[in-house]
């Protein structure tokens, strides 16, 4: 399922990249061509003016030997000495060819209609036209001065430029394909990272449902088995079946606790569990919880110690913080046999508050520490029941996170564990 999703996301990303690269390449090509054509238009207009100025001076009879024009003519026309590599034709008002300078491929007759239109409209024109097998850039300049109306046509073949533009398109295409292939590979890697949290969440959800079913099935099986025994004893009294009924009742309490914890986590996931913030003494909560747990600890032969700083005040949700304390202390007592449990509450020199629960119990293996706060996770894969549901530490971690506290654990197998709540 996630493999297919991965490929779909990559395909969608690839489609977006293709469209993006297409528009970028098209934009670059079009912009470059427009700028280039505008530049050529300006050059051809300048060349037309230079030609017209030069010819006008010649026709006026000024320095007919041309030595002055050859030396100063371009400067007079403000042209500089550079001449555009192009052919040109000059027409008078009657469309008679006055002068022309053409190469072996003459197209003046093919573009004469443009000169006629320029005379009629009294406007300049700039076009690119295909004549025969080649494209030509044609600039037609209209003049109207003391010499009368005339038209200068400047044209040049674009064959070399067409080759250049074809090469540019090929480069853009190859670059685009190569870039897109690289971006697709990068996209594949990034989409894989993007769906990883979704995949992990889905896997945890599936595991959560399976574990919840398992945890609910176990007490239900015990209840059903005990009630079957009671029902099979048709002549037995309630007192005679007290053990079986007691077993069934105790399992209902386990189920009630499990369902309560499942509801807490479900509301937490849906952000429906609201905090009732108030200021209270954390010291009183810890003392009260430890007084109750100390009785259970002594029955198990555990040395229970409490190091408590008085009047440690916090602003938090009273019920949830109390539940967190109960979970951590109960967890320490539950997994310690005839050892030692130490509960501490203190404030450091930076006014940071610390609540720690340390035991000398069975400890947690290094490979299990990263998952100890996962729902239903227990270090013992056989899931030996110790009266818990496997949700306590998950709830404790959620309570710490929702209050923006830090809950960490340090542990060594067969040495003990230490849970630290930093507030």
GROMACS .gro file of C-alpha atoms in nm:
model
  423
    1UNK     CA    1   0.000   0.000   0.000
    2UNK     CA    2   0.268   0.249   0.100
    3UNK     CA    3   0.489   0.142  -0.190
    4UNK     CA    4   0.210   0.232  -0.430
    5UNK     CA    5   0.154   0.561  -0.245
    6UNK     CA    6   0.527   0.633  -0.270
    7UNK     CA    7   0.524   0.587  -0.648
    8UNK     CA    8   0.204   0.791  -0.684
    9UNK     CA    9   0.349   1.083  -0.491
   10UNK     CA   10   0.668   1.064  -0.697
   11UNK     CA   11   0.462   1.055  -1.020
   12UNK     CA   12   0.259   1.358  -0.913
   13UNK     CA   13   0.575   1.540  -0.816
   14UNK     CA   14   0.729   1.443  -1.150
   15UNK     CA   15   0.428   1.578  -1.340
   16UNK     CA   16   0.453   1.907  -1.153
   17UNK     CA   17   0.827   1.922  -1.228
   18UNK     CA   18   0.767   1.848  -1.598
   19UNK     CA   19   0.517   2.133  -1.625
   20UNK     CA   20   0.746   2.363  -1.427
   21UNK     CA   21   1.054   2.275  -1.636
   22UNK     CA   22   0.852   2.318  -1.956
   23UNK     CA   23   0.742   2.668  -1.860
   24UNK     CA   24   1.093   2.761  -1.744
   25UNK     CA   25   1.257   2.633  -2.065
   26UNK     CA   26   0.989   2.794  -2.283
   27UNK     CA   27   1.023   3.118  -2.091
   28UNK     CA   28   1.401   3.124  -2.127
   29UNK     CA   29   1.384   3.044  -2.498
   30UNK     CA   30   1.107   3.295  -2.573
   31UNK     CA   31   1.262   3.574  -2.366
   32UNK     CA   32   1.604   3.522  -2.526
   33UNK     CA   33   1.454   3.523  -2.874
   34UNK     CA   34   1.244   3.834  -2.811
   35UNK     CA   35   1.544   4.025  -2.675
   36UNK     CA   36   1.758   3.908  -2.967
   37UNK     CA   37   1.497   4.007  -3.227
   38UNK     CA   38   1.448   4.347  -3.065
   39UNK     CA   39   1.821   4.402  -3.079
   40UNK     CA   40   1.832   4.307  -3.447
   41UNK     CA   41   1.539   4.536  -3.520
   42UNK     CA   42   1.727   4.830  -3.367
   43UNK     CA   43   2.043   4.741  -3.559
   44UNK     CA   44   1.857   4.715  -3.890
   45UNK     CA   45   1.677   5.044  -3.830
   46UNK     CA   46   2.011   5.209  -3.758
   47UNK     CA   47   2.156   5.054  -4.074
   48UNK     CA   48   1.862   5.181  -4.280
   49UNK     CA   49   1.916   5.535  -4.149
   50UNK     CA   50   2.289   5.510  -4.219
   51UNK     CA   51   2.226   5.394  -4.576
   52UNK     CA   52   1.967   5.662  -4.642
   53UNK     CA   53   2.186   5.938  -4.497
   54UNK     CA   54   2.485   5.826  -4.699
   55UNK     CA   55   2.289   5.808  -5.025
   56UNK     CA   56   2.117   6.141  -4.964
   57UNK     CA   57   2.449   6.314  -4.921
   58UNK     CA   58   2.576   6.155  -5.240
   59UNK     CA   59   2.272   6.254  -5.441
   60UNK     CA   60   2.292   6.610  -5.317
   61UNK     CA   61   2.620   6.646  -5.505
   62UNK     CA   62   2.826   6.709  -5.196
   63UNK     CA   63   3.183   6.575  -5.238
   64UNK     CA   64   3.089   6.336  -5.520
   65UNK     CA   65   3.433   6.183  -5.516
   66UNK     CA   66   3.321   6.010  -5.196
   67UNK     CA   67   3.645   6.068  -5.006
   68UNK     CA   68   3.469   6.282  -4.748
   69UNK     CA   69   3.185   6.035  -4.713
   70UNK     CA   70   3.420   5.743  -4.677
   71UNK     CA   71   3.604   5.922  -4.402
   72UNK     CA   72   3.330   6.113  -4.219
   73UNK     CA   73   2.994   5.988  -4.354
   74UNK     CA   74   2.930   5.725  -4.083
   75UNK     CA   75   3.022   5.971  -3.810
   76UNK     CA   76   2.790   6.235  -3.951
   77UNK     CA   77   2.509   5.978  -3.936
   78UNK     CA   78   2.610   5.901  -3.576
   79UNK     CA   79   2.665   5.541  -3.681
   80UNK     CA   80   3.020   5.459  -3.601
   81UNK     CA   81   3.227   5.269  -3.855
   82UNK     CA   82   3.063   4.927  -3.809
   83UNK     CA   83   2.826   4.814  -4.085
   84UNK     CA   84   2.559   4.548  -4.039
   85UNK     CA   85   2.614   4.233  -4.244
   86UNK     CA   86   2.299   4.271  -4.453
   87UNK     CA   87   2.168   4.354  -4.799
   88UNK     CA   88   1.957   4.660  -4.880
   89UNK     CA   89   1.742   4.818  -5.147
   90UNK     CA   90   1.629   5.181  -5.186
   91UNK     CA   91   1.301   5.270  -5.358
   92UNK     CA   92   1.173   5.613  -5.454
   93UNK     CA   93   0.811   5.724  -5.418
   94UNK     CA   94   0.719   5.550  -5.745
   95UNK     CA   95   0.867   5.219  -5.622
   96UNK     CA   96   1.157   5.245  -5.865
   97UNK     CA   97   1.473   5.084  -5.742
   98UNK     CA   98   1.720   5.368  -5.686
   99UNK     CA   99   2.002   5.166  -5.540
  100UNK     CA  100   2.065   4.815  -5.414
  101UNK     CA  101   2.341   4.612  -5.263
  102UNK     CA  102   2.264   4.241  -5.277
  103UNK     CA  103   2.450   3.914  -5.268
  104UNK     CA  104   2.409   3.624  -5.507
  105UNK     CA  105   2.077   3.534  -5.345
  106UNK     CA  106   1.861   3.832  -5.436
  107UNK     CA  107   1.512   3.847  -5.287
  108UNK     CA  108   1.432   4.215  -5.348
  109UNK     CA  109   1.150   4.131  -5.590
  110UNK     CA  110   0.997   3.891  -5.338
  111UNK     CA  111   0.976   4.153  -5.066
  112UNK     CA  112   0.885   4.454  -5.281
  113UNK     CA  113   0.525   4.428  -5.161
  114UNK     CA  114   0.644   4.523  -4.813
  115UNK     CA  115   0.801   4.841  -4.953
  116UNK     CA  116   0.477   4.923  -5.135
  117UNK     CA  117   0.278   4.880  -4.815
  118UNK     CA  118   0.524   5.098  -4.623
  119UNK     CA  119   0.480   5.380  -4.878
  120UNK     CA  120   0.102   5.350  -4.860
  121UNK     CA  121   0.083   5.336  -4.479
  122UNK     CA  122   0.376   5.574  -4.425
  123UNK     CA  123   0.500   5.338  -4.154
  124UNK     CA  124   0.800   5.119  -4.086
  125UNK     CA  125   0.770   4.741  -4.067
  126UNK     CA  126   0.978   4.456  -3.932
  127UNK     CA  127   0.899   4.095  -4.024
  128UNK     CA  128   1.059   3.754  -4.056
  129UNK     CA  129   0.949   3.577  -4.373
  130UNK     CA  130   1.026   3.242  -4.531
  131UNK     CA  131   1.131   3.277  -4.894
  132UNK     CA  132   1.222   2.957  -5.066
  133UNK     CA  133   1.398   2.731  -4.818
  134UNK     CA  134   1.530   3.004  -4.589
  135UNK     CA  135   1.399   3.258  -4.343
  136UNK     CA  136   1.481   3.626  -4.382
  137UNK     CA  137   1.461   3.915  -4.141
  138UNK     CA  138   1.330   4.224  -4.326
  139UNK     CA  139   1.320   4.582  -4.201
  140UNK     CA  140   1.140   4.839  -4.416
  141UNK     CA  141   1.205   5.204  -4.325
  142UNK     CA  142   0.987   5.487  -4.459
  143UNK     CA  143   1.143   5.834  -4.517
  144UNK     CA  144   0.975   6.161  -4.604
  145UNK     CA  145   1.204   6.466  -4.620
  146UNK     CA  146   1.323   6.734  -4.862
  147UNK     CA  147   1.426   6.461  -5.105
  148UNK     CA  148   1.068   6.333  -5.110
  149UNK     CA  149   0.927   5.998  -5.009
  150UNK     CA  150   1.141   5.689  -5.024
  151UNK     CA  151   1.182   5.348  -4.866
  152UNK     CA  152   1.492   5.162  -4.755
  153UNK     CA  153   1.468   4.786  -4.712
  154UNK     CA  154   1.736   4.605  -4.514
  155UNK     CA  155   1.726   4.225  -4.507
  156UNK     CA  156   1.945   3.939  -4.401
  157UNK     CA  157   1.927   3.561  -4.396
  158UNK     CA  158   1.872   3.393  -4.059
  159UNK     CA  159   2.007   3.052  -4.161
  160UNK     CA  160   2.297   3.063  -3.915
  161UNK     CA  161   2.072   3.190  -3.639
  162UNK     CA  162   1.815   2.919  -3.711
  163UNK     CA  163   2.087   2.662  -3.657
  164UNK     CA  164   2.178   2.836  -3.331
  165UNK     CA  165   1.815   2.843  -3.214
  166UNK     CA  166   1.775   2.473  -3.298
  167UNK     CA  167   2.088   2.399  -3.100
  168UNK     CA  168   1.958   2.607  -2.807
  169UNK     CA  169   1.628   2.417  -2.811
  170UNK     CA  170   1.818   2.087  -2.812
  171UNK     CA  171   2.035   2.201  -2.520
  172UNK     CA  172   1.729   2.314  -2.324
  173UNK     CA  173   1.551   1.986  -2.398
  174UNK     CA  174   1.846   1.767  -2.297
  175UNK     CA  175   1.915   1.982  -1.991
  176UNK     CA  176   1.548   1.969  -1.897
  177UNK     CA  177   1.529   1.589  -1.932
  178UNK     CA  178   1.851   1.541  -1.735
  179UNK     CA  179   1.747   1.787  -1.467
  180UNK     CA  180   1.405   1.629  -1.443
  181UNK     CA  181   1.556   1.281  -1.402
  182UNK     CA  182   1.778   1.409  -1.122
  183UNK     CA  183   1.486   1.591  -0.959
  184UNK     CA  184   1.271   1.277  -0.984
  185UNK     CA  185   1.537   1.080  -0.799
  186UNK     CA  186   1.555   1.351  -0.533
  187UNK     CA  187   1.174   1.362  -0.524
  188UNK     CA  188   1.159   0.985  -0.476
  189UNK     CA  189   1.393   1.012  -0.179
  190UNK     CA  190   1.207   1.307  -0.025
  191UNK     CA  191   0.861   1.156  -0.072
  192UNK     CA  192   0.993   0.843   0.095
  193UNK     CA  193   1.093   1.054   0.394
  194UNK     CA  194   0.760   1.238   0.381
  195UNK     CA  195   0.545   0.924   0.401
  196UNK     CA  196   0.766   0.757   0.662
  197UNK     CA  197   0.582   0.922   0.956
  198UNK     CA  198   0.249   0.822   0.796
  199UNK     CA  199   0.368   0.465   0.751
  200UNK     CA  200   0.501   0.451   1.105
  201UNK     CA  201   0.176   0.595   1.244
  202UNK     CA  202  -0.028   0.345   1.045
  203UNK     CA  203   0.188   0.057   1.164
  204UNK     CA  204   0.158   0.174   1.524
  205UNK     CA  205  -0.219   0.211   1.482
  206UNK     CA  206  -0.248  -0.141   1.344
  207UNK     CA  207  -0.030  -0.273   1.623
  208UNK     CA  208  -0.236  -0.074   1.873
  209UNK     CA  209  -0.564  -0.228   1.751
  210UNK     CA  210  -0.414  -0.577   1.759
  211UNK     CA  211  -0.273  -0.525   2.109
  212UNK     CA  212  -0.597  -0.372   2.237
  213UNK     CA  213  -0.787  -0.672   2.105
  214UNK     CA  214  -0.540  -0.904   2.274
  215UNK     CA  215  -0.558  -0.719   2.605
  216UNK     CA  216  -0.939  -0.718   2.601
  217UNK     CA  217  -0.964  -1.079   2.490
  218UNK     CA  218  -0.754  -1.206   2.780
  219UNK     CA  219  -0.978  -1.081   3.066
  220UNK     CA  220  -1.288  -1.174   2.868
  221UNK     CA  221  -1.155  -1.528   2.835
  222UNK     CA  222  -1.082  -1.544   3.208
  223UNK     CA  223  -1.429  -1.410   3.292
  224UNK     CA  224  -1.597  -1.655   3.056
  225UNK     CA  225  -1.397  -1.950   3.188
  226UNK     CA  226  -1.477  -1.870   3.551
  227UNK     CA  227  -1.846  -1.812   3.479
  228UNK     CA  228  -1.862  -2.138   3.284
  229UNK     CA  229  -1.735  -2.318   3.593
  230UNK     CA  230  -2.000  -2.146   3.807
  231UNK     CA  231  -2.278  -2.227   3.559
  232UNK     CA  232  -2.172  -2.590   3.535
  233UNK     CA  233  -2.209  -2.627   3.913
  234UNK     CA  234  -2.588  -2.626   3.920
  235UNK     CA  235  -2.614  -2.721   4.288
  236UNK     CA  236  -2.333  -2.498   4.418
  237UNK     CA  237  -2.401  -2.189   4.627
  238UNK     CA  238  -2.251  -1.842   4.586
  239UNK     CA  239  -2.018  -1.903   4.879
  240UNK     CA  240  -1.899  -2.228   4.724
  241UNK     CA  241  -1.822  -2.052   4.395
  242UNK     CA  242  -1.675  -1.741   4.554
  243UNK     CA  243  -1.328  -1.801   4.411
  244UNK     CA  244  -1.457  -1.825   4.052
  245UNK     CA  245  -1.678  -1.520   4.092
  246UNK     CA  246  -1.393  -1.327   4.255
  247UNK     CA  247  -1.165  -1.409   3.963
  248UNK     CA  248  -1.428  -1.289   3.715
  249UNK     CA  249  -1.484  -0.969   3.913
  250UNK     CA  250  -1.113  -0.888   3.931
  251UNK     CA  251  -1.088  -0.923   3.555
  252UNK     CA  252  -1.375  -0.679   3.507
  253UNK     CA  253  -1.170  -0.425   3.702
  254UNK     CA  254  -0.875  -0.489   3.471
  255UNK     CA  255  -1.103  -0.436   3.170
  256UNK     CA  256  -1.246  -0.117   3.319
  257UNK     CA  257  -0.895   0.019   3.373
  258UNK     CA  258  -0.789  -0.076   3.022
  259UNK     CA  259  -1.095   0.084   2.863
  260UNK     CA  260  -1.043   0.398   3.071
  261UNK     CA  261  -0.683   0.427   2.952
  262UNK     CA  262  -0.782   0.357   2.592
  263UNK     CA  263  -1.036   0.640   2.610
  264UNK     CA  264  -0.772   0.876   2.749
  265UNK     CA  265  -0.535   0.800   2.462
  266UNK     CA  266  -0.814   0.817   2.203
  267UNK     CA  267  -0.913   1.164   2.328
  268UNK     CA  268  -0.548   1.265   2.334
  269UNK     CA  269  -0.508   1.161   1.969
  270UNK     CA  270  -0.820   1.359   1.876
  271UNK     CA  271  -0.706   1.661   2.083
  272UNK     CA  272  -1.028   1.636   2.282
  273UNK     CA  273  -0.861   1.599   2.621
  274UNK     CA  274  -0.852   1.951   2.765
  275UNK     CA  275  -0.626   2.072   3.044
  276UNK     CA  276  -0.777   2.219   3.361
  277UNK     CA  277  -0.486   2.440   3.467
  278UNK     CA  278  -0.455   2.554   3.828
  279UNK     CA  279  -0.180   2.621   4.080
  280UNK     CA  280  -0.124   2.358   4.348
  281UNK     CA  281   0.139   2.193   4.562
  282UNK     CA  282   0.319   1.918   4.375
  283UNK     CA  283   0.478   1.817   4.705
  284UNK     CA  284   0.136   1.724   4.849
  285UNK     CA  285   0.051   1.507   4.547
  286UNK     CA  286   0.379   1.316   4.568
  287UNK     CA  287   0.347   1.270   4.945
  288UNK     CA  288  -0.013   1.146   4.918
  289UNK     CA  289   0.063   0.898   4.638
  290UNK     CA  290   0.374   0.766   4.812
  291UNK     CA  291   0.187   0.709   5.138
  292UNK     CA  292  -0.055   0.479   4.954
  293UNK     CA  293   0.217   0.302   4.752
  294UNK     CA  294   0.445   0.253   5.054
  295UNK     CA  295   0.201   0.000   5.200
  296UNK     CA  296   0.218  -0.213   4.882
  297UNK     CA  297   0.596  -0.175   4.872
  298UNK     CA  298   0.640  -0.301   5.228
  299UNK     CA  299   0.425  -0.608   5.154
  300UNK     CA  300   0.672  -0.693   4.875
  301UNK     CA  301   0.970  -0.635   5.102
  302UNK     CA  302   1.079  -0.320   4.919
  303UNK     CA  303   1.276  -0.044   5.092
  304UNK     CA  304   1.068   0.263   5.000
  305UNK     CA  305   1.236   0.603   5.045
  306UNK     CA  306   1.091   0.950   4.992
  307UNK     CA  307   1.311   1.260   4.953
  308UNK     CA  308   1.064   1.545   4.936
  309UNK     CA  309   1.115   1.920   4.916
  310UNK     CA  310   0.827   2.105   5.078
  311UNK     CA  311   0.597   2.349   4.901
  312UNK     CA  312   0.700   2.284   4.543
  313UNK     CA  313   0.427   2.472   4.355
  314UNK     CA  314   0.337   2.421   3.989
  315UNK     CA  315   0.066   2.531   3.744
  316UNK     CA  316  -0.078   2.228   3.568
  317UNK     CA  317  -0.377   1.994   3.542
  318UNK     CA  318  -0.407   1.846   3.892
  319UNK     CA  319  -0.572   1.515   3.797
  320UNK     CA  320  -0.338   1.443   3.508
  321UNK     CA  321  -0.022   1.524   3.704
  322UNK     CA  322  -0.141   1.303   3.989
  323UNK     CA  323  -0.203   1.021   3.740
  324UNK     CA  324   0.152   1.065   3.606
  325UNK     CA  325   0.297   1.035   3.959
  326UNK     CA  326   0.086   0.725   4.029
  327UNK     CA  327   0.199   0.560   3.704
  328UNK     CA  328   0.570   0.616   3.767
  329UNK     CA  329   0.566   0.511   4.134
  330UNK     CA  330   0.338   0.213   4.067
  331UNK     CA  331   0.562   0.104   3.780
  332UNK     CA  332   0.871   0.113   4.005
  333UNK     CA  333   0.704  -0.092   4.280
  334UNK     CA  334   0.556  -0.339   4.033
  335UNK     CA  335   0.888  -0.431   3.870
  336UNK     CA  336   1.102  -0.438   4.185
  337UNK     CA  337   1.133  -0.748   4.402
  338UNK     CA  338   1.276  -0.697   4.754
  339UNK     CA  339   1.489  -0.409   4.634
  340UNK     CA  340   1.473  -0.036   4.679
  341UNK     CA  341   1.251   0.242   4.540
  342UNK     CA  342   1.351   0.606   4.586
  343UNK     CA  343   1.114   0.893   4.505
  344UNK     CA  344   1.259   1.247   4.500
  345UNK     CA  345   1.125   1.597   4.441
  346UNK     CA  346   1.356   1.897   4.441
  347UNK     CA  347   1.436   2.235   4.284
  348UNK     CA  348   1.783   2.303   4.144
  349UNK     CA  349   1.977   2.630   4.160
  350UNK     CA  350   1.822   2.741   3.829
  351UNK     CA  351   1.475   2.699   3.983
  352UNK     CA  352   1.401   2.399   3.763
  353UNK     CA  353   1.183   2.138   3.934
  354UNK     CA  354   1.270   1.769   3.915
  355UNK     CA  355   1.065   1.465   4.009
  356UNK     CA  356   1.252   1.133   3.997
  357UNK     CA  357   1.154   0.773   4.062
  358UNK     CA  358   1.446   0.532   4.093
  359UNK     CA  359   1.431   0.157   4.156
  360UNK     CA  360   1.662  -0.143   4.174
  361UNK     CA  361   1.426  -0.366   3.981
  362UNK     CA  362   1.461  -0.574   3.667
  363UNK     CA  363   1.570  -0.278   3.452
  364UNK     CA  364   1.518  -0.220   3.082
  365UNK     CA  365   1.743  -0.343   2.802
  366UNK     CA  366   1.912  -0.075   2.591
  367UNK     CA  367   1.729  -0.192   2.278
  368UNK     CA  368   1.392  -0.140   2.451
  369UNK     CA  369   1.449   0.207   2.601
  370UNK     CA  370   1.359   0.395   2.281
  371UNK     CA  371   1.021   0.218   2.269
  372UNK     CA  372   0.938   0.204   2.638
  373UNK     CA  373   0.682   0.486   2.600
  374UNK     CA  374   0.508   0.319   2.304
  375UNK     CA  375   0.155   0.196   2.360
  376UNK     CA  376   0.125  -0.164   2.477
  377UNK     CA  377   0.501  -0.204   2.451
  378UNK     CA  378   0.662  -0.421   2.713
  379UNK     CA  379   1.023  -0.524   2.726
  380UNK     CA  380   0.914  -0.883   2.788
  381UNK     CA  381   0.771  -0.997   2.458
  382UNK     CA  382   0.580  -1.279   2.624
  383UNK     CA  383   0.362  -1.011   2.786
  384UNK     CA  384   0.358  -1.162   3.132
  385UNK     CA  385   0.077  -0.991   3.314
  386UNK     CA  386   0.179  -0.788   3.616
  387UNK     CA  387  -0.160  -0.627   3.672
  388UNK     CA  388  -0.090  -0.355   3.414
  389UNK     CA  389  -0.217  -0.283   3.066
  390UNK     CA  390   0.096  -0.167   2.886
  391UNK     CA  391  -0.050   0.183   2.847
  392UNK     CA  392   0.066   0.349   3.168
  393UNK     CA  393   0.398   0.486   3.046
  394UNK     CA  394   0.238   0.600   2.719
  395UNK     CA  395  -0.014   0.803   2.920
  396UNK     CA  396   0.262   0.937   3.146
  397UNK     CA  397   0.462   1.048   2.843
  398UNK     CA  398   0.155   1.214   2.689
  399UNK     CA  399   0.080   1.401   3.015
  400UNK     CA  400   0.441   1.524   3.028
  401UNK     CA  401   0.437   1.632   2.663
  402UNK     CA  402   0.104   1.812   2.685
  403UNK     CA  403   0.239   2.013   2.981
  404UNK     CA  404   0.566   2.070   2.793
  405UNK     CA  405   0.759   1.879   3.055
  406UNK     CA  406   1.047   1.644   2.981
  407UNK     CA  407   1.012   1.278   3.081
  408UNK     CA  408   1.323   1.064   3.035
  409UNK     CA  409   1.442   0.723   3.146
  410UNK     CA  410   1.781   0.575   3.230
  411UNK     CA  411   1.806   0.203   3.288
  412UNK     CA  412   2.038  -0.095   3.304
  413UNK     CA  413   1.915  -0.450   3.284
  414UNK     CA  414   1.911  -0.626   3.626
  415UNK     CA  415   2.037  -0.304   3.792
  416UNK     CA  416   1.736  -0.076   3.788
  417UNK     CA  417   1.567   0.220   3.624
  418UNK     CA  418   1.537   0.592   3.685
  419UNK     CA  419   1.254   0.805   3.546
  420UNK     CA  420   1.306   1.183   3.555
  421UNK     CA  421   1.035   1.445   3.507
  422UNK     CA  422   1.183   1.788   3.439
  423UNK     CA  423   0.944   2.082   3.483
   0.00000   0.00000   0.00000
